[in-house]
Coordinates of C-alpha atoms and ligand atoms in Angstrom, one line a residue:
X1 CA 47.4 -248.6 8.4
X2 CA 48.0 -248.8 4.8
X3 CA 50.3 -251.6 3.5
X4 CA 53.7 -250.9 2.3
X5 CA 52.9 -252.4 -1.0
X6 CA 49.5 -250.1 -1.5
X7 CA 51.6 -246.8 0.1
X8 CA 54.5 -247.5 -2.6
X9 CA 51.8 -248.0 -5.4
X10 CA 50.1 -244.8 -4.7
X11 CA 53.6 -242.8 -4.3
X12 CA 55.0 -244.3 -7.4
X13 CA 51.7 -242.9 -9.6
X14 CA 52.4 -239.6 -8.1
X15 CA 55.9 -238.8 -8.7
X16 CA 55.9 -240.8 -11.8
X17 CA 54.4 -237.4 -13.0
X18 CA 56.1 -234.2 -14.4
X19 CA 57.3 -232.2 -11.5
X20 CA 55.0 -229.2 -11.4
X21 CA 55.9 -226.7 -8.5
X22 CA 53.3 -227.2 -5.7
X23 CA 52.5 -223.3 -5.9
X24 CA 49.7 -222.2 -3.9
X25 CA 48.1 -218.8 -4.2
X26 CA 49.9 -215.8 -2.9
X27 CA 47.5 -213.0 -2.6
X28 CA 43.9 -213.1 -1.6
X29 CA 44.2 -214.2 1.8
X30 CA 45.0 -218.0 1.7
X31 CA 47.3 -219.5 3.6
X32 CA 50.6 -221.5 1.8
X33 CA 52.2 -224.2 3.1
X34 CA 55.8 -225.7 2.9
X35 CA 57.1 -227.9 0.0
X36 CA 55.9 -231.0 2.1
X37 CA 52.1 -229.6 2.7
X38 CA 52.9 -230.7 6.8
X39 CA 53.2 -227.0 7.6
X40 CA 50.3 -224.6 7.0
X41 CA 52.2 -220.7 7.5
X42 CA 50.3 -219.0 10.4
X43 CA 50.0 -215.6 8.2
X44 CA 48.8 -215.1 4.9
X45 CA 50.2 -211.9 4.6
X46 CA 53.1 -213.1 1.6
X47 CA 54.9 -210.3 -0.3
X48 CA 57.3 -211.0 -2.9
X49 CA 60.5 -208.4 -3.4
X50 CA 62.4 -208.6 -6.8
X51 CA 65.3 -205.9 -5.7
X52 CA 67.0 -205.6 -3.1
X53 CA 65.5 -202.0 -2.7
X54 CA 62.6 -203.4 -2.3
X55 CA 63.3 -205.5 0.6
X56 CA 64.8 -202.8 1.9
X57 CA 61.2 -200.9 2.1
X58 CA 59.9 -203.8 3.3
X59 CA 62.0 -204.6 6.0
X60 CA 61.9 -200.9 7.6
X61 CA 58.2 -201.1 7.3
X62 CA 57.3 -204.5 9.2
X63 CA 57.9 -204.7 13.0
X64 CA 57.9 -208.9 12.5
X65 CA 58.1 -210.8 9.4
X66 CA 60.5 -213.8 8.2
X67 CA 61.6 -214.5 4.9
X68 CA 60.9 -217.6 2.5
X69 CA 63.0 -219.5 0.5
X70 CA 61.5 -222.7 -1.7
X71 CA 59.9 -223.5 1.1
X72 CA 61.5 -226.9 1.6
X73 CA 61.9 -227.3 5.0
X74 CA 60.0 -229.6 7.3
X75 CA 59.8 -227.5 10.4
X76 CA 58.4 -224.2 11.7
X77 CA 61.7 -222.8 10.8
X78 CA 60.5 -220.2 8.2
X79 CA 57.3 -219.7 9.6
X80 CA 55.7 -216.2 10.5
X81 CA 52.4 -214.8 12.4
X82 CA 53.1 -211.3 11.0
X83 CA 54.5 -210.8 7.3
X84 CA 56.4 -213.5 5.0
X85 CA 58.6 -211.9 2.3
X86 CA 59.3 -214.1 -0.7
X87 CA 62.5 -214.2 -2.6
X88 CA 61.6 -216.3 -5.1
X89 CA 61.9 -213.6 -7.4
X90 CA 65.5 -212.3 -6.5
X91 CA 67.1 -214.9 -8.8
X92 CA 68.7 -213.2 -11.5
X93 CA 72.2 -212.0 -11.3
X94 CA 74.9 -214.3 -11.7
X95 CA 78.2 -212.9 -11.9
X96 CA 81.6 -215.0 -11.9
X97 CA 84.9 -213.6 -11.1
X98 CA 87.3 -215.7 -12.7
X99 CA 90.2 -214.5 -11.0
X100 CA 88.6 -215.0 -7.5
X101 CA 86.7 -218.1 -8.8
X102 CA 83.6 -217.0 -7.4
X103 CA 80.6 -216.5 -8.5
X104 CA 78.2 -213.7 -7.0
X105 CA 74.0 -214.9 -6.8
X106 CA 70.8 -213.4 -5.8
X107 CA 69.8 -215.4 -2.5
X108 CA 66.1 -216.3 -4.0
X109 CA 68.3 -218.4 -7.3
X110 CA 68.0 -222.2 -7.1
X111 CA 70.7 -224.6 -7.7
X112 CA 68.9 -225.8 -10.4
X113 CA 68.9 -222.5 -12.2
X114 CA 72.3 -221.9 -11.0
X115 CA 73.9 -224.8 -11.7
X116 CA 73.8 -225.3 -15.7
X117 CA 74.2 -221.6 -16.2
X118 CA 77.8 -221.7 -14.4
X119 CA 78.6 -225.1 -16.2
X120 CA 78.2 -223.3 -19.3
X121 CA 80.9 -220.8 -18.2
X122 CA 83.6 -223.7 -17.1
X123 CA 82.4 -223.6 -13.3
X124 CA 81.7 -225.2 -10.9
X125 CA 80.5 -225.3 -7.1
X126 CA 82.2 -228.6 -4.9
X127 CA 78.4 -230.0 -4.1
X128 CA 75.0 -230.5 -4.4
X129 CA 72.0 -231.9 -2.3
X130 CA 69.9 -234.2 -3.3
X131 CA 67.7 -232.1 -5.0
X132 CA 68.4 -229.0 -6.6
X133 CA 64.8 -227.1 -6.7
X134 CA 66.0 -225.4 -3.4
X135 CA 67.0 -221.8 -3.0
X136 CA 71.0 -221.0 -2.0
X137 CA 70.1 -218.4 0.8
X138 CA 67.3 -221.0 2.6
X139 CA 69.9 -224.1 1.8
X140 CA 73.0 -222.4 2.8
X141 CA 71.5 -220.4 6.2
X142 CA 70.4 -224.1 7.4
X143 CA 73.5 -225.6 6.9
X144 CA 71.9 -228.0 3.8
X145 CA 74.7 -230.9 2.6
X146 CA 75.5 -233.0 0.3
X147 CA 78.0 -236.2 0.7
X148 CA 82.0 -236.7 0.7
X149 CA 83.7 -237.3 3.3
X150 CA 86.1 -234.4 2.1
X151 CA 83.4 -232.2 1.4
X152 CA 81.6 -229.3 3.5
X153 CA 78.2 -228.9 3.5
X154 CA 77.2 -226.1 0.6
X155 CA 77.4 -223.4 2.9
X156 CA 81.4 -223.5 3.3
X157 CA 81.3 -222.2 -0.3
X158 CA 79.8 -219.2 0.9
X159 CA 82.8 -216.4 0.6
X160 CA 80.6 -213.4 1.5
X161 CA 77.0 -212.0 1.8
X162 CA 74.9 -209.3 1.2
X163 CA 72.1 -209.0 3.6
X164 CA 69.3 -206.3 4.7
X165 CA 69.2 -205.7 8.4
X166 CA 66.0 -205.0 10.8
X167 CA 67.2 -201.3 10.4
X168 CA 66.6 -201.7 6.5
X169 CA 70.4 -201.7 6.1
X170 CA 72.8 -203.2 3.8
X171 CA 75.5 -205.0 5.2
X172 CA 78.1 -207.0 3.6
X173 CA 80.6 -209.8 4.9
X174 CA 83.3 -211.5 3.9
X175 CA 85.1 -214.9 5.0
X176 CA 88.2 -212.8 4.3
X177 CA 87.4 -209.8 6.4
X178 CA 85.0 -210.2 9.1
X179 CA 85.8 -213.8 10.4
X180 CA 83.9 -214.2 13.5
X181 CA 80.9 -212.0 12.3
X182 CA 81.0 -214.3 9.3
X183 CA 81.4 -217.4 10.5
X184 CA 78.1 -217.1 12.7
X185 CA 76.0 -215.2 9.6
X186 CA 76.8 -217.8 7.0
X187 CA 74.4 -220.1 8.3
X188 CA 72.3 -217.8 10.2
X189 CA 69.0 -219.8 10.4
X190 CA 67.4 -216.6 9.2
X191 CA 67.8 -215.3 12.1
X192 CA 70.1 -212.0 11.4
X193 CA 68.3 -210.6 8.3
X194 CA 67.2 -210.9 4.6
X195 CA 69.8 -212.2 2.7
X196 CA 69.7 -210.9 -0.9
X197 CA 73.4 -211.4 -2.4
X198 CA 75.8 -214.4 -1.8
X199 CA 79.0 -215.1 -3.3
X200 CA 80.3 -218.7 -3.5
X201 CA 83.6 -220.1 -4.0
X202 CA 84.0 -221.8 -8.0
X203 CA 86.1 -224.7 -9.5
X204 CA 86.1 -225.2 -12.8
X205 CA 83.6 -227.9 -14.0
X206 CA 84.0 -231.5 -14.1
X207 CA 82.4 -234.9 -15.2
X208 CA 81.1 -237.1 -13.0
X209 CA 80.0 -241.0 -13.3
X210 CA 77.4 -242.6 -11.1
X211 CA 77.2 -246.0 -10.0
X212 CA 74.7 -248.1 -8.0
X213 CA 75.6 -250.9 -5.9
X214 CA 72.6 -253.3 -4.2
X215 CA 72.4 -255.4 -1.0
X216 CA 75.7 -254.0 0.7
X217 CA 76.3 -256.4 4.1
X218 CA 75.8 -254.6 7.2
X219 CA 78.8 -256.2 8.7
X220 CA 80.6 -255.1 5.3
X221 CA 79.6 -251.7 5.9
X222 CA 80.8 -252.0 9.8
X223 CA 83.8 -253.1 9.3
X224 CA 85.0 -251.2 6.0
X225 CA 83.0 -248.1 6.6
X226 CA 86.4 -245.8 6.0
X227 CA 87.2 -247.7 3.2
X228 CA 83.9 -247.6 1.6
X229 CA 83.2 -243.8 2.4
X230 CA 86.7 -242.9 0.9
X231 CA 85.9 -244.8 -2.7
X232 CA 84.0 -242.2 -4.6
X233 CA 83.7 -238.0 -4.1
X234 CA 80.4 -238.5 -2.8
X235 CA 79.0 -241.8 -1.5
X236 CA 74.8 -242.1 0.0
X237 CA 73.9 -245.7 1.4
X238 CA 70.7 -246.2 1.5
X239 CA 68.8 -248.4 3.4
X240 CA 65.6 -249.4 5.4
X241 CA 67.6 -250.8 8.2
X242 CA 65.7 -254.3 7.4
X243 CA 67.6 -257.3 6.6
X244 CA 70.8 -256.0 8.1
X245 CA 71.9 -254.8 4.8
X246 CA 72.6 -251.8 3.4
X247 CA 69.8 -251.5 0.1
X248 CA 71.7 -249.7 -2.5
X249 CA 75.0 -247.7 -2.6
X250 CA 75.6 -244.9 -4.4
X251 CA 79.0 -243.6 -5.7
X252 CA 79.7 -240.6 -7.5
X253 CA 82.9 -240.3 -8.7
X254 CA 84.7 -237.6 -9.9
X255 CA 86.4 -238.5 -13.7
X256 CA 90.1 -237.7 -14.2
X257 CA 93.2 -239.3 -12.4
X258 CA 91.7 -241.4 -9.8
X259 CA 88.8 -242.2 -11.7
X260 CA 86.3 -244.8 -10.1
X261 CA 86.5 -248.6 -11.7
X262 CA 83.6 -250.4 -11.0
X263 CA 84.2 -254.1 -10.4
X264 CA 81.0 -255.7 -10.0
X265 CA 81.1 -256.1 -6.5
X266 CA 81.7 -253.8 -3.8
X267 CA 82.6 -255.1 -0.3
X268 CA 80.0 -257.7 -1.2
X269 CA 77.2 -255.6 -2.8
X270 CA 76.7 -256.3 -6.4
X271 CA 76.5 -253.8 -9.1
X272 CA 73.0 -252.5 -10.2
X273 CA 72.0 -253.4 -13.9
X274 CA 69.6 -250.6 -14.5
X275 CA 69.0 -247.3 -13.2
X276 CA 67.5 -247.3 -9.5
X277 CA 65.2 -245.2 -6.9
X278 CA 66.2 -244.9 -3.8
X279 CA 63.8 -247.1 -3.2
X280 CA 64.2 -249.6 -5.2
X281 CA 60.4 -250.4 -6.0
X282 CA 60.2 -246.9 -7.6
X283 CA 60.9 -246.1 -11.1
X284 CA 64.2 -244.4 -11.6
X285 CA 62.8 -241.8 -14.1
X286 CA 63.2 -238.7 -11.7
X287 CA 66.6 -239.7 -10.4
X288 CA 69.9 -238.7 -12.1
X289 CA 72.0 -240.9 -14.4
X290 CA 73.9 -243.7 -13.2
X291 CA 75.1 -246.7 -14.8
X292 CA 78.3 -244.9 -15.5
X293 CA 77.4 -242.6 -18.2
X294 CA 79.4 -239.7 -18.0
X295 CA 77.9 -236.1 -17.4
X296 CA 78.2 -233.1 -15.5
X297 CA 78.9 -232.4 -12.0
X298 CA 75.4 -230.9 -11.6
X299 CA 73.4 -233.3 -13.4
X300 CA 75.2 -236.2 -11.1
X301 CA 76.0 -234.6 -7.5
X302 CA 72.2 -234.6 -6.7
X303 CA 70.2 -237.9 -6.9
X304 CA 67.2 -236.1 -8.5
X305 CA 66.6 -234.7 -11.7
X306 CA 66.0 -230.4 -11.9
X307 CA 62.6 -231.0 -13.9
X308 CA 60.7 -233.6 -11.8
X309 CA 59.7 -233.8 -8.3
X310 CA 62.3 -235.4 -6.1
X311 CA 59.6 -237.3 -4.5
X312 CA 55.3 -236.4 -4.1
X313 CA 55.6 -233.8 -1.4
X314 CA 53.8 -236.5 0.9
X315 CA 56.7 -237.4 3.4
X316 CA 58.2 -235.8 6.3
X317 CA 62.0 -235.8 6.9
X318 CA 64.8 -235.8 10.4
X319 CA 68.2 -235.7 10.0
X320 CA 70.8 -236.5 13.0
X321 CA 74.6 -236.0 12.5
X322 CA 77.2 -237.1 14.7
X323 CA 80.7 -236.9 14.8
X324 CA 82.2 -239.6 11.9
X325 CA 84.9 -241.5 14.5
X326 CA 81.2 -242.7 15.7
X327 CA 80.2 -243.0 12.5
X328 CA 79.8 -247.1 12.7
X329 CA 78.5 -247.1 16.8
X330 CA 76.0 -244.8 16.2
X331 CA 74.5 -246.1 13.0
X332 CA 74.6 -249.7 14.8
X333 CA 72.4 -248.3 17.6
X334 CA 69.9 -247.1 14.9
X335 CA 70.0 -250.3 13.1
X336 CA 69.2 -251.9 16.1
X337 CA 65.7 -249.5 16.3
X338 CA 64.4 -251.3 13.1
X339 CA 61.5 -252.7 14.7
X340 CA 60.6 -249.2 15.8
X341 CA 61.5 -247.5 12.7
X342 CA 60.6 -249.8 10.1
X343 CA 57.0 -249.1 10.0
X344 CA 57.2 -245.8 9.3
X345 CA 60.4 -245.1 7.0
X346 CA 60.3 -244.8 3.5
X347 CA 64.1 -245.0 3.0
X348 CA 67.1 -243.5 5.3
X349 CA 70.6 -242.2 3.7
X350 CA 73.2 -241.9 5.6
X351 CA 76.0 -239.2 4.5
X352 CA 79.5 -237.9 5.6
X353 CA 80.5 -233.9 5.6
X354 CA 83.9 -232.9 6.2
X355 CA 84.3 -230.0 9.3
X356 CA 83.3 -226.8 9.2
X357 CA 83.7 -223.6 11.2
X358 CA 80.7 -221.8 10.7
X359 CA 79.0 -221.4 14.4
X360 CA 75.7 -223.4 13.7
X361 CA 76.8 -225.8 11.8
X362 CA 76.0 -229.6 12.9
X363 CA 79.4 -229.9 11.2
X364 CA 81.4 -227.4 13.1
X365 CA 84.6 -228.4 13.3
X366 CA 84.3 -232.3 13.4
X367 CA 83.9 -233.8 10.3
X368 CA 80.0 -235.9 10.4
X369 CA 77.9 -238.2 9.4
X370 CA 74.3 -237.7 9.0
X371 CA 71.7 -240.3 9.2
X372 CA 68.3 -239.1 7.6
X373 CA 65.1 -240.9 7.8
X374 CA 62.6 -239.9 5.0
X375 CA 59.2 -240.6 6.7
X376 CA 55.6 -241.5 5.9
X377 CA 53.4 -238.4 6.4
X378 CA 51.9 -239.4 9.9
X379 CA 53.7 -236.7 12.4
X380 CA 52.1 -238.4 15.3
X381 CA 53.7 -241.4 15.0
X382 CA 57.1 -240.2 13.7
X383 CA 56.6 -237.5 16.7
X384 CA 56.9 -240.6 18.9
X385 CA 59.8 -242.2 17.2
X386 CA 61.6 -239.6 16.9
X387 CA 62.7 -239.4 20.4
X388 CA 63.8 -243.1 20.8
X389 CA 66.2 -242.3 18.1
X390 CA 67.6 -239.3 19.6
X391 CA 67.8 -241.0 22.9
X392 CA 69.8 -243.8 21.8
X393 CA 71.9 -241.2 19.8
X394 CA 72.7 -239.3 22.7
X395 CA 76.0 -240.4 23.4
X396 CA 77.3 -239.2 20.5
X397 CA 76.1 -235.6 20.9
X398 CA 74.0 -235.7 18.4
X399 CA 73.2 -232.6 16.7
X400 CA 69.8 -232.3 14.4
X401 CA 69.3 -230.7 11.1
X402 CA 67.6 -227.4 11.4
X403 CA 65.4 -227.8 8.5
X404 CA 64.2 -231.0 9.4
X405 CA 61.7 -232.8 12.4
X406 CA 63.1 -233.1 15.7
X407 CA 62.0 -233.4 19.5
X408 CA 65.4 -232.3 20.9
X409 CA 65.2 -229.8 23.4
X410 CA 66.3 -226.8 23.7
X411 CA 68.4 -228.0 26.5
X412 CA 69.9 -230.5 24.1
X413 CA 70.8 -228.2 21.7
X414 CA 72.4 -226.1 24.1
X415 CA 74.2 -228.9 25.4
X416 CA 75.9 -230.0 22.2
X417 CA 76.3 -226.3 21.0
X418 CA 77.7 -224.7 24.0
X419 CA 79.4 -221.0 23.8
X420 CA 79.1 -221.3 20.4
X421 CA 75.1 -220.5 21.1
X422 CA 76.2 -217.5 23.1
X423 CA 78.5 -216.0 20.4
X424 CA 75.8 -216.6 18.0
X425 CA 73.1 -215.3 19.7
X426 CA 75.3 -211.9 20.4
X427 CA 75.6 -211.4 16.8
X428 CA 71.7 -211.9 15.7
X429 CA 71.0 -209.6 18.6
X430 CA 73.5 -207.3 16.8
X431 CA 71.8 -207.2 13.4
X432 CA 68.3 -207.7 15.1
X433 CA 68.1 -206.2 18.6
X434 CA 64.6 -206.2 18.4
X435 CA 63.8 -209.6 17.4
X436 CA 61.9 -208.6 13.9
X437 CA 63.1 -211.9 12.0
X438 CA 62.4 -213.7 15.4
X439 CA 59.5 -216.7 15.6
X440 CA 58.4 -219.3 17.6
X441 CA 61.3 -221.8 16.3
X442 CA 63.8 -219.5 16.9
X443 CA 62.7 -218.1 20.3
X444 CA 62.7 -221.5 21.7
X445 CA 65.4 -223.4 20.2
X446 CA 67.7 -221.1 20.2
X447 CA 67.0 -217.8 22.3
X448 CA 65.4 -219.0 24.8
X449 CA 67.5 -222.3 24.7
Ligands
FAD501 C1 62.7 -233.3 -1.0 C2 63.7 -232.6 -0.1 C3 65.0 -233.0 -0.2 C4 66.0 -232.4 0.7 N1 67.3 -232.8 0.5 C5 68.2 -232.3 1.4 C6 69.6 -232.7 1.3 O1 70.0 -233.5 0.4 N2 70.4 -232.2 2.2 C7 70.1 -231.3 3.2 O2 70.9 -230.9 4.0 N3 68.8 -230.8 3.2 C8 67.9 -231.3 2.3 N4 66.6 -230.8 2.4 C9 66.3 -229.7 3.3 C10 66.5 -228.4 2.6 O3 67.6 -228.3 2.0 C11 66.4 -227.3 3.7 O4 65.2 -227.3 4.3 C12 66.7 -225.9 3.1 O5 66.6 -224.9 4.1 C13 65.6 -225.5 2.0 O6 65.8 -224.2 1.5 P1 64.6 -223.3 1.2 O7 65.0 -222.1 0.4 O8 63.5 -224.1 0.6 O9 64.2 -222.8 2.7 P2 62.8 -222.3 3.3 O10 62.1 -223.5 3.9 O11 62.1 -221.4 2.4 O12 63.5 -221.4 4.5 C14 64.4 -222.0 5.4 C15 65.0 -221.0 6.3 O13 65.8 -220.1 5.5 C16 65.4 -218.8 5.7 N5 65.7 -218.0 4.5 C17 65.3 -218.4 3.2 N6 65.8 -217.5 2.4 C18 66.4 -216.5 3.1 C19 67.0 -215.3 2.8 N7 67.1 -214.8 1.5 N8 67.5 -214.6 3.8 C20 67.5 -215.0 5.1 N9 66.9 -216.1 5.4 C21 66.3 -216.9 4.5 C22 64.0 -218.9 6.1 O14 63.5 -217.7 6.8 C23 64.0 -220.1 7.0 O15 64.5 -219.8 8.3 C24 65.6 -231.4 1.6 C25 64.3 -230.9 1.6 C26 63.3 -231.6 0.8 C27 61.9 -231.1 0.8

């Protein structure tokens, strides 16, 4: 097995490059694969629609197909034998309604192209990922998050929809007027339709500052993990679990009343000096600012920069959340996995996401932590780790995240899901009583579940 040392060595003279989008060729009967290069599509039969008419066509015409996104999730999720229809193209419109505070997107835009475009016009959206090359229809319908403990994840800022039906429909939904239809389509796992339009709720824009703390105590983070989570808008701890400390924290902090003043230590950790990775033996020059320099929400919220690549595409990534009361019992029992974990981890984050009530939400109606493992790209060994975790995770019902790795069951899910399965399940079968934006993932995690 390659060292740690050579592994980072060889990472770090990837991403140090410029981030150029791993775009493999469309047409001509090759096969793409996802962001990560773990998941080879099983067609190669990709079309790209730049209207919604045009999905409309294409939707009526296919008896199977699934849509893409950025193609940035780590699982068979998006995957298709039949037809794959890319919306990569529908990125244009972006209307805001200042009187609503809204602003209206084509599902294909990224946050990246999103984000400066709205600052410009005095908005704002509450959060960001870590990363903002991904699309807002593929983030939002897989319920992606951020941090902040008073925070949803980015799909509560979804107000309403536009989305194309197995019939070739258009359908549109509102939070305000279709409640329970809405609250199972908003993050809808591609499961219902194509989504082509989405309107999300606006605030007008704010400054941020970003600061780094290293070497936070475990027992520090155990015992003050409230207090530590309630410091900033949105707080990430990183750590390998080694050590029993926490590597680096980071704190982004909202400017204006209760404005962030950074001491030099925090419960014990000590404030970074320079810019830092993640992981700390990588260069900082694709993360965002820190060091307290002021700047905007959406060159802050997420930890890496729009123009380089968040990390070389050779990793693999889970994701568990459980419910924050057992925020500190549950991250113990993972901590206590090191020896098991270690070998394979590049770096977890751990993350809290206020309550939800959208159906298939991890976060649905108990406010969460998430604790994400970004692994080395060796699926048989994370494939046998992977269940250890959830095992000792269990107890606190843990729920994965759907566009990451996990060995859960379908059993499992049901288990922590419940009704909430049935009531979805009725409303997919609804828009698609066929099955057309069906696939494997779906037909055994959740239909067949
Ligand atoms: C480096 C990296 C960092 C990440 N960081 C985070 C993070 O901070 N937080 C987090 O929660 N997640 C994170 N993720 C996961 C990522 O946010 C999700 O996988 C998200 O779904 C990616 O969106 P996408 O457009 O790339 O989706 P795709 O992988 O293209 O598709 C995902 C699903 O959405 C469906 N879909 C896409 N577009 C549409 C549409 N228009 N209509 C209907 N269905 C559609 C697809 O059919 C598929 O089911 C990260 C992933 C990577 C690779």
């Amino acid at each position: 097995m390659m060292n740690k040392r050579t592994f980072l060595k060889l990472f770090a003279a990837v991403i140090g490059s410029r981030f150029v989008a791993p775009m493999i060729a469309w047409a001509g009967g090759e096969k793409i694969s996802n962001w990560a290069g773990n998941i080879e599509y099983s067609t190669d039969r990709i079309q790209s629609s730049a209207s919604a008419e045009e999905v409309r066509d294409f939707v009526r015409k296919q008896s199977r197909m699934k849509v893409l996104g950025t193609r940035h999730c780590f699982n068979t999720i998006a995957d298709s034998k039949d037809y794959l229809l890319s919306v990569k193209e529908l990125n244009e419109a972006v209307a805001v309604d200042p009187a609503a505070h809204t602003v209206t997107v084509d599902a294909g835009i990224t946050y990246g192209k999103l984000s400066p475009v709205l600052h410009e016009k005095g908005w704002a959206l509450h959060n960001l990922a870590s990363l903002p090359h991904i699309s807002v229809a593929g983030a939002c319908t897989t319920a992606t998050h951020g941090s902040g403990e008073k925070n949803g994840n980015l799909a509560t800022a979804v107000a309403a929809l536009e989305l194309v039906t197995a019939s070739g429909d258009m359908v549109r939904l509102s939070r305000e007027k279709d409640s329970e239809t809405f609250q199972a389509a908003v993050v809808g796992l591609g499961a219902l339709g194509v989504i082509t339009k989405l309107t999300l709720d606006v605030q007008p824009s704010f400054q941020m500052r970003q600061y780094v703390y290293e070497r936070l105590p475990l027992r520090q983070m155990a015992d003050h993990f409230d207090a530590i989570e309630g410091s900033a808008y949105s707080v990430s701890l990183f750590t390998d679990w080694q050590k029993e400390r926490v590597n680096e924290v980071w704190l982004k902090c909202r400017m204006g009343a209760q404005a962030f003043e950074a001491k030099p230590e925090f419960f014990g950790a000590k404030l970074a000096t320079k810019n830092l990775h993640p992981i700390a033996e990588l260069s900082a020059e694709n993360c965002t600012e820190q060091m307290g320099v002021p700047g905007p929400w959406y060159e802050r919220l997420p930890h890496f920069r729009m123009g380089f690549t968040p990390s070389a595409g050779k990793e693999l990534q889970s994701e568990y959340f459980v419910s924050r009361k057992h925020a500190v019992e549950a991250l113990l029992a993972v901590e206590r996995l090191r020896g098991r974990v270690g070998p394979h981890l590049m770096i977890s984050e751990i993350r809290t996401i206020a309550a939800d009530n959208l159906l298939m939400s991890p976060c649905y109606k108990q406010d969460s932590v998430a604790i994400h493992f970004t692994w080395k790209q060796d699926w048989p060994a994370v494939r046998n780790v992977l269940p250890v975790i959830e095992r000792e995770l269990a107890p606190f019902k843990v729920r994965p995240h759907w566009g990451k790795l996990f060995t859960m069951s379908p059993k499992d899910l049901r288990s922590v899901y419940g009704d909430r399965l049935e009531a979805f399940i009725k409303v997919a079968r609804n828009f698609d009583p066929g099955g057309k934006f069906r696939n494997d993932f779906l037909n055994t995690n959740i239909f067949g579940a």
